[in-house]
CSV table of C-alpha atoms in Angstrom, one decimal:
chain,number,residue,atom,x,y,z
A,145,UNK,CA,17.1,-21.0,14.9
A,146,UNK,CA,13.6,-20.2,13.3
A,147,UNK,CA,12.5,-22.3,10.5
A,148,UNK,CA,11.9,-20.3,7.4
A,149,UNK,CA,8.9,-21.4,5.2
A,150,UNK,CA,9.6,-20.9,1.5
A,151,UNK,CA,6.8,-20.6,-1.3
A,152,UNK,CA,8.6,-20.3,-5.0
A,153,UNK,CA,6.7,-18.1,-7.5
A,154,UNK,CA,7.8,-18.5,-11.2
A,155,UNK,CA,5.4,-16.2,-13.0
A,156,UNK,CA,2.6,-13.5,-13.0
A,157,UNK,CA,-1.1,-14.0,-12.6
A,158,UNK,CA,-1.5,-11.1,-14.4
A,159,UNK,CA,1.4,-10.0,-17.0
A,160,UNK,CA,0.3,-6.1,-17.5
A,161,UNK,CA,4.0,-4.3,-16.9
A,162,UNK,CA,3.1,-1.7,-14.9
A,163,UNK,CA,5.6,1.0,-14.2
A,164,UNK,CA,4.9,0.9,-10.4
A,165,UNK,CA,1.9,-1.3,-9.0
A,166,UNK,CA,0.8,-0.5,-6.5
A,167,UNK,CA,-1.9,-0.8,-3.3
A,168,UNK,CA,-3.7,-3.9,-4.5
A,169,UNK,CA,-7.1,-4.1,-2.7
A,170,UNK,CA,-10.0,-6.7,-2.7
A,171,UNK,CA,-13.7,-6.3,-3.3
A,172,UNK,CA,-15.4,-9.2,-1.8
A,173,UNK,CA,-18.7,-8.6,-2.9
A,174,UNK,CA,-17.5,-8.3,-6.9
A,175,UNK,CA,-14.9,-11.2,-6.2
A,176,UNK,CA,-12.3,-8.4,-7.8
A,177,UNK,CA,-8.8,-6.5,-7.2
A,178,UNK,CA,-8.4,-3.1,-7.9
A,179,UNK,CA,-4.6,-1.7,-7.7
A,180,UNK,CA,-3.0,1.7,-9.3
A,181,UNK,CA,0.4,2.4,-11.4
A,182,UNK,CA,1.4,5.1,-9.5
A,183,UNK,CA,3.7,6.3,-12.5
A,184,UNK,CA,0.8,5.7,-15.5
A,185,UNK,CA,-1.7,7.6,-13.4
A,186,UNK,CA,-3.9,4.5,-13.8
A,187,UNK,CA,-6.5,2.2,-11.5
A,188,UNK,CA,-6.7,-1.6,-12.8
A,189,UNK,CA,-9.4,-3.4,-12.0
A,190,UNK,CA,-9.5,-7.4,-12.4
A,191,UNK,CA,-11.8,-10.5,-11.6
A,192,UNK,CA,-10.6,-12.9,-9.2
A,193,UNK,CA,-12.5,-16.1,-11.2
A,194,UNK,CA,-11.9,-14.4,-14.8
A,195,UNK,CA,-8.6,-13.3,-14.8
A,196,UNK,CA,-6.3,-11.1,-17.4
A,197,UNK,CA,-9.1,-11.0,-19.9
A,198,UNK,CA,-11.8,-9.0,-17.2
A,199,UNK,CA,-8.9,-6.1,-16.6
A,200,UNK,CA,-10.5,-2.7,-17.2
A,201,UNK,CA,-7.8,0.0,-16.8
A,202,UNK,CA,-9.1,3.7,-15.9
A,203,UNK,CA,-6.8,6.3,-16.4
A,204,UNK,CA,-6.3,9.5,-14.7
A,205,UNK,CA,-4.5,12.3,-14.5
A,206,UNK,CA,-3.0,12.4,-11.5
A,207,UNK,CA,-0.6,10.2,-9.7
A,208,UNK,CA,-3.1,7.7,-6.8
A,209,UNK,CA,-1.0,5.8,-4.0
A,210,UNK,CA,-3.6,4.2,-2.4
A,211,UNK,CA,-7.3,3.7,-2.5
A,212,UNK,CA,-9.8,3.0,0.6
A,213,UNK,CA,-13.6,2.1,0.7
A,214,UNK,CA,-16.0,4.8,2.7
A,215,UNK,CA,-18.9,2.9,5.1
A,216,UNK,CA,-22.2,3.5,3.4
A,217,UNK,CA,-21.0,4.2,0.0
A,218,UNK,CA,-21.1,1.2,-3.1
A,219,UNK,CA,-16.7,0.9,-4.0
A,220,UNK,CA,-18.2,0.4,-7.7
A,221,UNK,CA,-19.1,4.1,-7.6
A,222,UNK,CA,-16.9,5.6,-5.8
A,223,UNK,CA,-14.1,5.1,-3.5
A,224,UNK,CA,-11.7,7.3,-1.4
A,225,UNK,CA,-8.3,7.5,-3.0
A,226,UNK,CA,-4.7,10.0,-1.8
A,227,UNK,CA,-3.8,11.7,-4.7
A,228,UNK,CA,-1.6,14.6,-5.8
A,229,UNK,CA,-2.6,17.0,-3.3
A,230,UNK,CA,-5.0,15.6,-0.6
A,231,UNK,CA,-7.8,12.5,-0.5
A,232,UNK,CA,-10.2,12.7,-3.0
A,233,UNK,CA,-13.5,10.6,-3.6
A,234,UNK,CA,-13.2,9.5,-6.9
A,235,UNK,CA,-16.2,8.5,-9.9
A,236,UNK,CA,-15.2,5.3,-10.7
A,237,UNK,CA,-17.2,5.1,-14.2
A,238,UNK,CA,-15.5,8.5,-15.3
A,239,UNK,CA,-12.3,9.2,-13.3
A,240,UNK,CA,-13.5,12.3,-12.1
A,241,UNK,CA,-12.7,13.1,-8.7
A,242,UNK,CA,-13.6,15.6,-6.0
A,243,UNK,CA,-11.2,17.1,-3.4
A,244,UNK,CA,-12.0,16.6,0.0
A,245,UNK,CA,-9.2,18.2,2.2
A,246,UNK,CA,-5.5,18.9,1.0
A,247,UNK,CA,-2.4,17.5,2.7
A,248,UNK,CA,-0.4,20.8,2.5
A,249,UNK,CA,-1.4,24.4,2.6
A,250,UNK,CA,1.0,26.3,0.1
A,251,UNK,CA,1.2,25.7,-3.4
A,252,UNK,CA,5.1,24.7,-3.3
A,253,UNK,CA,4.6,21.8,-1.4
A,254,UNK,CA,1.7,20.3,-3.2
A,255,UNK,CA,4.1,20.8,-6.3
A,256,UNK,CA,6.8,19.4,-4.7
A,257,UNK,CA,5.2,16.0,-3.1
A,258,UNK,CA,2.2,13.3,-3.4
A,259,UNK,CA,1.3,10.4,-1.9
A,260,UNK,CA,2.6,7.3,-1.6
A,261,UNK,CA,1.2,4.4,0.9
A,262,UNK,CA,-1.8,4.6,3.7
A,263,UNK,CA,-4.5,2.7,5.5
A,264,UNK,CA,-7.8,3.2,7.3
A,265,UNK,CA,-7.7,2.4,11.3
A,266,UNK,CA,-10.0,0.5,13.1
A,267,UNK,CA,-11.5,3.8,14.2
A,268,UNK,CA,-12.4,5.2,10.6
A,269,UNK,CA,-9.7,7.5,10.1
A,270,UNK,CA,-7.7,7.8,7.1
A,271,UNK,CA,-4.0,7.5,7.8
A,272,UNK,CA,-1.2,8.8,4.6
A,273,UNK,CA,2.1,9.3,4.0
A,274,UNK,CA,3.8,11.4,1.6
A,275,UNK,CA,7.0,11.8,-0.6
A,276,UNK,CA,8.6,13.6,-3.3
A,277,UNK,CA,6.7,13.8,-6.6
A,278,UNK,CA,8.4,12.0,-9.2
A,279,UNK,CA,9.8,15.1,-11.3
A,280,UNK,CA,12.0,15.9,-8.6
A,281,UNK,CA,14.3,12.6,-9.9
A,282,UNK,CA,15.6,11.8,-5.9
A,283,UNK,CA,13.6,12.1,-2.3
A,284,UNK,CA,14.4,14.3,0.2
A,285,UNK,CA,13.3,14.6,3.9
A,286,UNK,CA,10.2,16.6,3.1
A,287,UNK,CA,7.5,14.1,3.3
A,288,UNK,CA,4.7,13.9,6.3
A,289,UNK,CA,2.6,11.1,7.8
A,290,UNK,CA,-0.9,12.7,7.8
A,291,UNK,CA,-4.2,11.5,9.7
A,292,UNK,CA,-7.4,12.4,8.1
A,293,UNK,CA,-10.3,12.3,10.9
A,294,UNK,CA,-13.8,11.6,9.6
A,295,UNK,CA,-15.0,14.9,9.7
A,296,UNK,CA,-11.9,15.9,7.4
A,297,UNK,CA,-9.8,17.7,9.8
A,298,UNK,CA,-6.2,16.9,9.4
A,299,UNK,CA,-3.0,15.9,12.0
A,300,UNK,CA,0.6,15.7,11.1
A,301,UNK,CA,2.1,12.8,12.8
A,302,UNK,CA,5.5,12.7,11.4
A,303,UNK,CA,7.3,15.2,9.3
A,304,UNK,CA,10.9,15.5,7.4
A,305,UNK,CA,10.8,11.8,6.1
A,306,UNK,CA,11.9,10.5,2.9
A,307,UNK,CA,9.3,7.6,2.1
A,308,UNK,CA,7.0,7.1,4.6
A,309,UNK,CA,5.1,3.4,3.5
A,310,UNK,CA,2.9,1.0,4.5
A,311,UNK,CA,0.8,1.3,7.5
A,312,UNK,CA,-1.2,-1.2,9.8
A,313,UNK,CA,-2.2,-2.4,13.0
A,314,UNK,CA,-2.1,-5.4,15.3
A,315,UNK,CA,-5.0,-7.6,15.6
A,316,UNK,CA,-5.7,-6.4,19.4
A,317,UNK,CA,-5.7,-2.3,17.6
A,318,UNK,CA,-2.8,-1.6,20.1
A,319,UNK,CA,0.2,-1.1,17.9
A,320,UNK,CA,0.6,1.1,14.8
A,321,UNK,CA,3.2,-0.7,12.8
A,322,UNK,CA,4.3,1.8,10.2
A,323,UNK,CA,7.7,1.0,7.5
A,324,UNK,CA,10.1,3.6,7.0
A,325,UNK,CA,11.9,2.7,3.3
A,326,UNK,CA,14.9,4.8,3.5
A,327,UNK,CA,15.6,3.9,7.3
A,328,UNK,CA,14.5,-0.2,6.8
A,329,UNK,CA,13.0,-0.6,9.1
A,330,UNK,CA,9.5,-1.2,9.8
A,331,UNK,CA,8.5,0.9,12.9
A,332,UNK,CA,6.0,0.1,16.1
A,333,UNK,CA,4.2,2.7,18.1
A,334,UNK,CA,1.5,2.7,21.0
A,335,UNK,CA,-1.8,3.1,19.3
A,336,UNK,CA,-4.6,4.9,21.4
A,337,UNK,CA,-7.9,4.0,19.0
A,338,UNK,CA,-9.9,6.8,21.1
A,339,UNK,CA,-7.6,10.1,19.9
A,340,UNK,CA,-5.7,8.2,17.2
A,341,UNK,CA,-2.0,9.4,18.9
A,342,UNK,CA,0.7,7.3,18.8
A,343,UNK,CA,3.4,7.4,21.6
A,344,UNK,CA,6.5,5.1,22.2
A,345,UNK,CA,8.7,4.6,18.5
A,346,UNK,CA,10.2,1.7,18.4
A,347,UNK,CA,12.0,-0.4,15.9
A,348,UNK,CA,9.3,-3.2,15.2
A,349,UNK,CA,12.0,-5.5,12.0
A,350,UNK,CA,15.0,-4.1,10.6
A,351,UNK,CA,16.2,-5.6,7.2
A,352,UNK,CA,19.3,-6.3,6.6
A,353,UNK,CA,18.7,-6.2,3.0
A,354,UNK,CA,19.1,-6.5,-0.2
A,355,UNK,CA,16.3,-4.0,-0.9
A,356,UNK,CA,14.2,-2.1,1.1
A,357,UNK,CA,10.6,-2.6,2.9
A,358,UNK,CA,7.6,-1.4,1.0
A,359,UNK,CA,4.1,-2.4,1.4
A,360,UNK,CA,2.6,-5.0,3.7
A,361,UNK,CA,-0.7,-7.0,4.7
A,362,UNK,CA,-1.6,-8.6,7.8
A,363,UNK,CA,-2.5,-11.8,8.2
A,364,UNK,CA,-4.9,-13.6,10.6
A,365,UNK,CA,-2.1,-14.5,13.1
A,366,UNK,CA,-1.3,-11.1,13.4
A,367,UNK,CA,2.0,-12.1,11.0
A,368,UNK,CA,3.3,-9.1,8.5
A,369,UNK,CA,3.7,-10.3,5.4
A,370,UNK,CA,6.4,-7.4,4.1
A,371,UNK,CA,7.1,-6.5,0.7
A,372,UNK,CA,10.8,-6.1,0.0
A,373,UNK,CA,11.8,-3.7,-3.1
A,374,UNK,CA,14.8,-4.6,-4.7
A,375,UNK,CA,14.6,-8.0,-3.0
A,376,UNK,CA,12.5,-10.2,-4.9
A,377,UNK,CA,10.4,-11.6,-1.9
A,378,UNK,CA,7.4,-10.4,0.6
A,379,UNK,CA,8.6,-11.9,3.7
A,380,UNK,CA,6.2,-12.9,6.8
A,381,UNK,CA,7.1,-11.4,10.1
A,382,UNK,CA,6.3,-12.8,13.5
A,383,UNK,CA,4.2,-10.4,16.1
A,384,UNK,CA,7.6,-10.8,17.8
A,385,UNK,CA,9.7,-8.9,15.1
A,386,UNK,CA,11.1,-12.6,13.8
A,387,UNK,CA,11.3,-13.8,10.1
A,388,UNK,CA,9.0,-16.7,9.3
A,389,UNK,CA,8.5,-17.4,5.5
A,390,UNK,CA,9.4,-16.1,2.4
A,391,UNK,CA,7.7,-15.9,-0.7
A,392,UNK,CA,10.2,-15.6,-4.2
A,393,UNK,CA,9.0,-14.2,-7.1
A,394,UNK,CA,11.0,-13.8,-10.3
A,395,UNK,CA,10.9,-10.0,-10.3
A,396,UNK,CA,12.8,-7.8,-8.1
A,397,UNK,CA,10.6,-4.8,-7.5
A,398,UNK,CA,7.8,-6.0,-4.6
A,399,UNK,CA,5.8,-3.6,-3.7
A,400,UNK,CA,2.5,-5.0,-2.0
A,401,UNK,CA,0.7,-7.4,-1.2
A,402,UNK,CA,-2.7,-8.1,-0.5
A,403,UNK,CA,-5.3,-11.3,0.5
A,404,UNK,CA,-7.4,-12.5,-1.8
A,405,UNK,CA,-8.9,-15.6,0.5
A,406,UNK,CA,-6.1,-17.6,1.5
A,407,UNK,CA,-4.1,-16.6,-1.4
A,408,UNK,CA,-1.5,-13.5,-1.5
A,409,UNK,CA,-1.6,-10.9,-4.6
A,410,UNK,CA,1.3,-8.9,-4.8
A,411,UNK,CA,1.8,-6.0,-6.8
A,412,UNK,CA,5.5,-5.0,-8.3
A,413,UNK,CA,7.5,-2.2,-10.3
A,414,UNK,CA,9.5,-2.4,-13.7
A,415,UNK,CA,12.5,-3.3,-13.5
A,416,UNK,CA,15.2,-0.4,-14.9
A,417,UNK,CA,18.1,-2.5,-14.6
A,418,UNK,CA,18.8,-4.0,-18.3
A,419,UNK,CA,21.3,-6.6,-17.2
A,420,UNK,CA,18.6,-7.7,-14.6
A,421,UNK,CA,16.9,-10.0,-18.0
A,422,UNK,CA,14.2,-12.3,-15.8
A,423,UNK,CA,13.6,-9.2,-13.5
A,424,UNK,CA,12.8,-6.5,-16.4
A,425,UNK,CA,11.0,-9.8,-18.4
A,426,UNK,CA,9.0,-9.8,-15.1
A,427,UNK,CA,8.5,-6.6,-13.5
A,428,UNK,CA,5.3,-4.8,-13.2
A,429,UNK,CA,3.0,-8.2,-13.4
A,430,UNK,CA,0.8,-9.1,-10.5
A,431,UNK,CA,1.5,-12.4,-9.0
A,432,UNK,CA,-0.3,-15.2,-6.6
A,433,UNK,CA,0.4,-17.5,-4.4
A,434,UNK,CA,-1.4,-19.7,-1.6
A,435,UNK,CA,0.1,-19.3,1.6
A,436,UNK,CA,-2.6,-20.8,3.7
A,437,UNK,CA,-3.7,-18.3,5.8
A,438,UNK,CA,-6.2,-15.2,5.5
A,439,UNK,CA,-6.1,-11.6,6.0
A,440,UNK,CA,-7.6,-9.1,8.2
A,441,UNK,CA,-10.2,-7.4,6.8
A,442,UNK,CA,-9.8,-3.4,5.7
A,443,UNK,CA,-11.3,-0.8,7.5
A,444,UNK,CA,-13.6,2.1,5.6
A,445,UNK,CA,-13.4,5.5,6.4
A,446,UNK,CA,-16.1,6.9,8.6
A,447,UNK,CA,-17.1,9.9,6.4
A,448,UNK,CA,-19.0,12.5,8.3
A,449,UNK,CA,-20.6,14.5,4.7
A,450,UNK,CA,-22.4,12.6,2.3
A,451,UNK,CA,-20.7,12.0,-1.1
């Protein structure tokens, strides 16, 4: 039987209850984290060295999942970020944004759904998934896995799922690993890095639970270091599907994490359970924790037009 490393995390690095944190990303050249709350409509931006007192909050007025850098372009500007409808660049001095190309094509479905989690491949291309918007108080099977090509045109990968999450890829860019929530399960496909296709579904980790998979990082190894909502931990995966380590964090609601260095921080949600006292006392606070190992680094999408 596999031993199971255990790191113990007893309070925030950052104590900012957000409603639901979300795709924490680092800026090495500014030594800084920016992450959203999906639910305030809001990007946080911190400094690694300077902690709680450098947060800036922008808000917006529009529900961002996740944020991406485009090659060529300063992040402290502008950055690329899957909105409401569709990816947008967005000013980030004024929170005004520009839309570059929409997920759906009716106005019912862009009421009806936004985004949730994404990444950038190897190959440039912005990769989303979408869900229901949060008005609609439950999912349905109406949400799509979307890849957005650099020169804006748009595939639909998967369709009729619930919440479509984190996405990534193996360190040799031959596997698409890809979490299903509602299914838990984190899925593995056959990545071809010259189309972008994907071929061969397979069920990569299924957890047993409590909670549910959200979003994940990958490590140097090639290890998945998996967010579990609802479970209080981000767990790290082998290549071979196995459970390694397991970080514990006083809060229920995981969400993401993300390597800053050799340190994970890991976004989380509020907790809405009032008998759950540590967990709502908690929830919504950025953590850290050294777990000795690095990341790989992000990807920026290849943006054909200038910006």
């Amino acid at each position: 039987m596999t031993e199971i490393k255990q790191w113990i995390v007893e309070e925030p690095g950052l104590d900012l209850h957000c409603e639901l944190g979300e795709g924490p990303f680092y800026e090495p050249a500014t030594n800084t984290l920016r992450f959203v709350d999906i639910k305030k409509k809001q990007l946080h931006t911190v400094n690694i060295a300077q902690g709680s007192k450098s947060l800036e909050t922008l808000q917006l007025d529009m529900p961002v999942g996740v944020t991406a850098d485009i090659e060529g372009v300063n992040p402290q500007e502008k950055i690329l970020v899957a909105g409401k409808s569709g990816i947008y660049i967005l000013e980030r001095k004024t929170g005004s944004y520009e839309l570059l190309k929409r997920f759906y094509d009716t106005a019912e479905k862009d009421e009806r759904l936004r985004s949730n989690d994404g990444a950038v491949d190897p190959q440039g291309r912005f990769w989303v998934g979408t869900m229901n918007d949060f008005w609609l108080r439950d999912v349905f099977p109406e949400g799509s896995l979307f890849r957005f090509n650099p020169d804006l045109s748009r595939t639909t990968l998967k369709a009729s799922l619930k919440i479509p999450n984190s996405i990534g890829w193996s360190l040799d860019h031959k596997t698409l690993y890809f979490v299903d929530t509602t299914s838990n399960h984190i899925l593995a496909y056959d990545f071809n890095p010259e189309d972008g296709s994907i071929s061969n579904e397979r069920i990569f980790y299924q957890h047993p639970g409590p909670g549910s998979p959200d979003g994940f990082r990958i490590d140097e190894e090639g290890f998945i270091w998996q967010a579990i909502y609802g479970g209080g931990k981000v767990l790290r995966i082998s290549p071979e599907g196995k459970v390694v380590g397991e970080v514990r964090f006083p809060t229920r609601n995981i969400t993401c994490p993300c390597f800053v260095g050799k340190e994970l921080w890991v976004t989380t949600a509020g907790e809405e359970d009032e008998n759950e006292v540590e967990s709502r006392k908690f929830g919504g606070g950025v953590f850290r924790v050294d777990v000795g190992v690095g990341g790989v680094r992000m990807f920026e999408f290849k943006l054909q037009r200038g910006v």
